[in-house]
PDB file of C-alpha atoms in Angstrom:
ATOM      1  CA  MET A 505      94.057  93.266 123.866  1.00  0.00           C
ATOM      2  CA  LYS A 506      96.542  93.968 121.492  1.00  0.00           C
ATOM      3  CA  LEU A 507      99.538  96.342 121.218  1.00  0.00           C
ATOM      4  CA  ILE A 508      99.117  98.084 117.948  1.00  0.00           C
ATOM      5  CA  THR A 509     101.458 100.729 116.434  1.00  0.00           C
ATOM      6  CA  PHE A 510      99.943 102.709 113.392  1.00  0.00           C
ATOM      7  CA  THR A 511     101.944 104.573 110.914  1.00  0.00           C
ATOM      8  CA  THR A 512     101.339 108.292 110.556  1.00  0.00           C
ATOM      9  CA  ASP A 513      99.204 107.770 107.301  1.00  0.00           C
ATOM     10  CA  GLU A 514      97.291 105.093 108.934  1.00  0.00           C
ATOM     11  CA  LYS A 515      96.734 107.268 112.078  1.00  0.00           C
ATOM     12  CA  THR A 516      95.448 110.414 109.792  1.00  0.00           C
ATOM     13  CA  LEU A 517      93.084 107.898 107.660  1.00  0.00           C
ATOM     14  CA  LEU A 518      91.740 106.332 110.838  1.00  0.00           C
ATOM     15  CA  GLN A 519      91.232 109.755 112.805  1.00  0.00           C
ATOM     16  CA  GLY A 520      89.280 110.883 109.812  1.00  0.00           C
ATOM     17  CA  LEU A 521      87.064 107.906 109.576  1.00  0.00           C
ATOM     18  CA  LEU A 522      86.463 107.397 113.439  1.00  0.00           C
ATOM     19  CA  LYS A 523      85.592 110.972 113.867  1.00  0.00           C
ATOM     20  CA  LYS A 524      83.023 110.713 111.100  1.00  0.00           C
ATOM     21  CA  ARG A 525      81.467 107.742 112.470  1.00  0.00           C
ATOM     22  CA  LEU A 526      81.666 109.187 116.168  1.00  0.00           C
ATOM     23  CA  ASP A 527      79.832 112.299 114.760  1.00  0.00           C
ATOM     24  CA  TYR A 528      77.120 110.323 113.165  1.00  0.00           C
ATOM     25  CA  CYS A 529      76.596 108.112 116.207  1.00  0.00           C
ATOM     26  CA  ASN A 530      76.261 111.332 118.424  1.00  0.00           C
ATOM     27  CA  GLU A 531      73.770 112.661 115.897  1.00  0.00           C
ATOM     28  CA  ILE A 532      71.773 109.578 116.129  1.00  0.00           C
ATOM     29  CA  LEU A 533      71.877 109.682 120.252  1.00  0.00           C
ATOM     30  CA  MET A 534      70.626 113.446 119.974  1.00  0.00           C
ATOM     31  CA  GLU A 535      67.874 112.727 117.404  1.00  0.00           C
ATOM     32  CA  GLU A 536      66.312 109.719 119.242  1.00  0.00           C
ATOM     33  CA  PRO A 537      65.283 111.469 122.479  1.00  0.00           C
ATOM     34  CA  SER A 538      62.423 108.885 122.843  1.00  0.00           C
ATOM     35  CA  GLY A 539      64.504 105.889 123.986  1.00  0.00           C
ATOM     36  CA  SER A 540      64.717 104.830 127.270  1.00  0.00           C
ATOM     37  CA  LYS A 541      67.617 105.821 129.493  1.00  0.00           C
ATOM     38  CA  ALA A 542      68.980 102.071 129.380  1.00  0.00           C
ATOM     39  CA  GLU A 543      68.730 102.015 125.691  1.00  0.00           C
ATOM     40  CA  ARG A 544      70.524 105.322 125.338  1.00  0.00           C
ATOM     41  CA  LYS A 545      73.340 104.090 127.835  1.00  0.00           C
ATOM     42  CA  ARG A 546      73.624 100.677 126.006  1.00  0.00           C
ATOM     43  CA  TYR A 547      73.956 102.483 122.491  1.00  0.00           C
ATOM     44  CA  GLU A 548      76.691 104.788 124.109  1.00  0.00           C
ATOM     45  CA  ASN A 549      78.648 101.921 125.650  1.00  0.00           C
ATOM     46  CA  PHE A 550      78.336  99.809 122.670  1.00  0.00           C
ATOM     47  CA  TYR A 551      78.998 102.283 119.804  1.00  0.00           C
ATOM     48  CA  ILE A 552      80.015 105.726 121.210  1.00  0.00           C
ATOM     49  CA  LYS A 553      82.588 104.837 124.001  1.00  0.00           C
ATOM     50  CA  PRO A 554      84.800 102.421 121.890  1.00  0.00           C
ATOM     51  CA  LEU A 555      85.022 104.990 118.920  1.00  0.00           C
ATOM     52  CA  ALA A 556      86.018 107.847 121.313  1.00  0.00           C
ATOM     53  CA  SER A 557      88.478 105.724 123.052  1.00  0.00           C
ATOM     54  CA  ALA A 558      90.147 104.562 120.124  1.00  0.00           C
ATOM     55  CA  LEU A 559      90.157 107.936 118.446  1.00  0.00           C
ATOM     56  CA  ASP A 560      91.871 109.381 121.649  1.00  0.00           C
ATOM     57  CA  LYS A 561      94.444 106.630 121.565  1.00  0.00           C
ATOM     58  CA  ILE A 562      95.082 107.111 117.975  1.00  0.00           C
ATOM     59  CA  SER A 563      95.547 110.775 118.559  1.00  0.00           C
ATOM     60  CA  ASN A 564      97.679 110.721 121.766  1.00  0.00           C
ATOM     61  CA  GLU A 565      99.896 107.728 121.524  1.00  0.00           C
ATOM     62  CA  GLU A 566     102.473 106.211 119.458  1.00  0.00           C
ATOM     63  CA  SER A 567     101.747 102.670 120.222  1.00  0.00           C
ATOM     64  CA  THR A 568      99.097 101.397 122.758  1.00  0.00           C
ATOM     65  CA  ILE A 569      96.972  98.512 123.478  1.00  0.00           C
ATOM     66  CA  TYR A 570      93.506  98.264 122.030  1.00  0.00           C
ATOM     67  CA  ASP A 571      90.735  96.303 123.300  1.00  0.00           C
ATOM     68  CA  SER A 572      88.541  94.284 121.112  1.00  0.00           C
ATOM     69  CA  LYS A 573      85.834  96.829 120.904  1.00  0.00           C
ATOM     70  CA  GLU A 574      88.076  99.472 119.953  1.00  0.00           C
ATOM     71  CA  GLN A 575      89.706  96.973 117.299  1.00  0.00           C
ATOM     72  CA  SER A 576      86.220  96.427 116.102  1.00  0.00           C
ATOM     73  CA  ALA A 577      85.438 100.001 115.908  1.00  0.00           C
ATOM     74  CA  CYS A 578      88.612 100.549 113.629  1.00  0.00           C
ATOM     75  CA  ILE A 579      87.709  97.619 111.434  1.00  0.00           C
ATOM     76  CA  SER A 580      84.266  98.775 111.020  1.00  0.00           C
ATOM     77  CA  CYS A 581      85.260 102.173 110.120  1.00  0.00           C
ATOM     78  CA  ILE A 582      87.659 100.977 107.353  1.00  0.00           C
ATOM     79  CA  ASN A 583      85.209  98.218 105.909  1.00  0.00           C
ATOM     80  CA  GLU A 584      82.491 100.872 105.474  1.00  0.00           C
ATOM     81  CA  HIS A 585      84.696 103.077 103.128  1.00  0.00           C
ATOM     82  CA  TYR A 586      86.881 100.629 101.681  1.00  0.00           C
ATOM     83  CA  ASN A 587      84.442 100.218  98.577  1.00  0.00           C
ATOM     84  CA  ASP A 588      84.150 103.979  98.496  1.00  0.00           C
ATOM     85  CA  PHE A 589      87.894 104.247  97.934  1.00  0.00           C
ATOM     86  CA  TYR A 590      87.967 101.323  95.496  1.00  0.00           C
ATOM     87  CA  ASN A 591      85.356 103.027  93.337  1.00  0.00           C
ATOM     88  CA  GLU A 592      87.186 106.150  93.488  1.00  0.00           C
ATOM     89  CA  LEU A 593      90.001 104.785  91.563  1.00  0.00           C
ATOM     90  CA  GLN A 594      87.874 104.371  88.400  1.00  0.00           C
ATOM     91  CA  LEU A 595      90.091 101.716  86.708  1.00  0.00           C
ATOM     92  CA  PRO A 596      87.963  99.615  84.487  1.00  0.00           C
ATOM     93  CA  THR A 597      90.586  97.430  82.918  1.00  0.00           C
ATOM     94  CA  ALA A 598      94.126  96.236  83.844  1.00  0.00           C
ATOM     95  CA  PHE A 599      95.410  98.382  81.097  1.00  0.00           C
ATOM     96  CA  SER A 600      94.160 101.301  83.055  1.00  0.00           C
ATOM     97  CA  TRP A 601      96.850 100.486  85.704  1.00  0.00           C
ATOM     98  CA  LEU A 602      99.335 101.859  83.258  1.00  0.00           C
ATOM     99  CA  THR A 603      98.113 105.177  82.906  1.00  0.00           C
ATOM    100  CA  ILE A 604      97.228 105.808  86.519  1.00  0.00           C
ATOM    101  CA  SER A 605      97.158 109.484  87.679  1.00  0.00           C
ATOM    102  CA  ASP A 606      98.786 110.832  90.973  1.00  0.00           C
ATOM    103  CA  GLN A 607      95.518 111.378  92.282  1.00  0.00           C
ATOM    104  CA  GLN A 608      94.609 107.454  91.657  1.00  0.00           C
ATOM    105  CA  ILE A 609      97.997 106.793  93.360  1.00  0.00           C
ATOM    106  CA  ASN A 610      97.124 108.498  96.409  1.00  0.00           C
ATOM    107  CA  VAL A 611      93.913 106.485  96.623  1.00  0.00           C
ATOM    108  CA  VAL A 612      95.974 103.214  96.186  1.00  0.00           C
ATOM    109  CA  ARG A 613      98.035 104.354  99.093  1.00  0.00           C
ATOM    110  CA  LYS A 614      94.911 104.911 101.099  1.00  0.00           C
ATOM    111  CA  MET A 615      93.592 101.440 100.203  1.00  0.00           C
ATOM    112  CA  ASP A 616      96.892 100.031 101.290  1.00  0.00           C
ATOM    113  CA  ASN A 617      96.703 101.686 104.550  1.00  0.00           C
ATOM    114  CA  CYS A 618      93.326 100.285 105.031  1.00  0.00           C
ATOM    115  CA  LYS A 619      94.492  96.841 104.458  1.00  0.00           C
ATOM    116  CA  ASP A 620      97.415  97.284 106.966  1.00  0.00           C
ATOM    117  CA  ILE A 621      95.077  98.641 109.571  1.00  0.00           C
ATOM    118  CA  LEU A 622      92.757  95.747 108.999  1.00  0.00           C
ATOM    119  CA  TYR A 623      95.554  93.395 109.370  1.00  0.00           C
ATOM    120  CA  LYS A 624      97.049  94.960 112.382  1.00  0.00           C
ATOM    121  CA  CYS A 625      93.470  94.949 114.167  1.00  0.00           C
ATOM    122  CA  GLY A 626      93.166  91.086 113.539  1.00  0.00           C
ATOM    123  CA  TYR A 627      90.717  91.212 110.753  1.00  0.00           C
ATOM    124  CA  TYR A 628      92.459  88.584 108.705  1.00  0.00           C
ATOM    125  CA  ASN A 629      93.339  86.242 111.695  1.00  0.00           C
ATOM    126  CA  LYS A 630      90.745  83.434 111.209  1.00  0.00           C
ATOM    127  CA  LYS A 631      91.273  80.523 113.289  1.00  0.00           C
ATOM    128  CA  LYS A 632      91.698  77.329 111.543  1.00  0.00           C
ATOM    129  CA  ALA A 633      88.622  75.341 111.330  1.00  0.00           C
ATOM    130  CA  HIS A 634      88.714  71.940 113.024  1.00  0.00           C
ATOM    131  CA  LYS A 635      88.387  69.018 110.757  1.00  0.00           C
ATOM    132  CA  VAL A 636      85.969  66.656 111.837  1.00  0.00           C
ATOM    133  CA  VAL A 637      86.957  62.944 110.954  1.00  0.00           C
ATOM    134  CA  ASN A 638      84.193  60.587 110.346  1.00  0.00           C
ATOM    135  CA  GLU A 639      85.049  57.154 111.620  1.00  0.00           C
TER     136      GLU A 639
END
């Protein structure tokens, strides 16, 4: 569990992405009535509850503690859409950055918010690999 404080822009971005994913997961749950009760419950516990919980915390609280499932839900939503944001930039060369439009600047800010969210949720915190010394 980790105390995380998101900025207003980060919250807005995450709320939209989490809501989109939650709607998609609920659609899948409704479209698959043939699954057993246990399978449906597992799907709900693994996918829907962490999304709903993270969305609720982001919507209602300034700073709060997120468990690992909620952090993973945020990370996966950001990772799912990051390439879409990058492709939206349409900057084929380094020179293109000199003539960037206001709309593209907004996309860059969105991508910066994505990186900040990933950092806050622990995406970049990798444990150092242990060195194995051969004797």
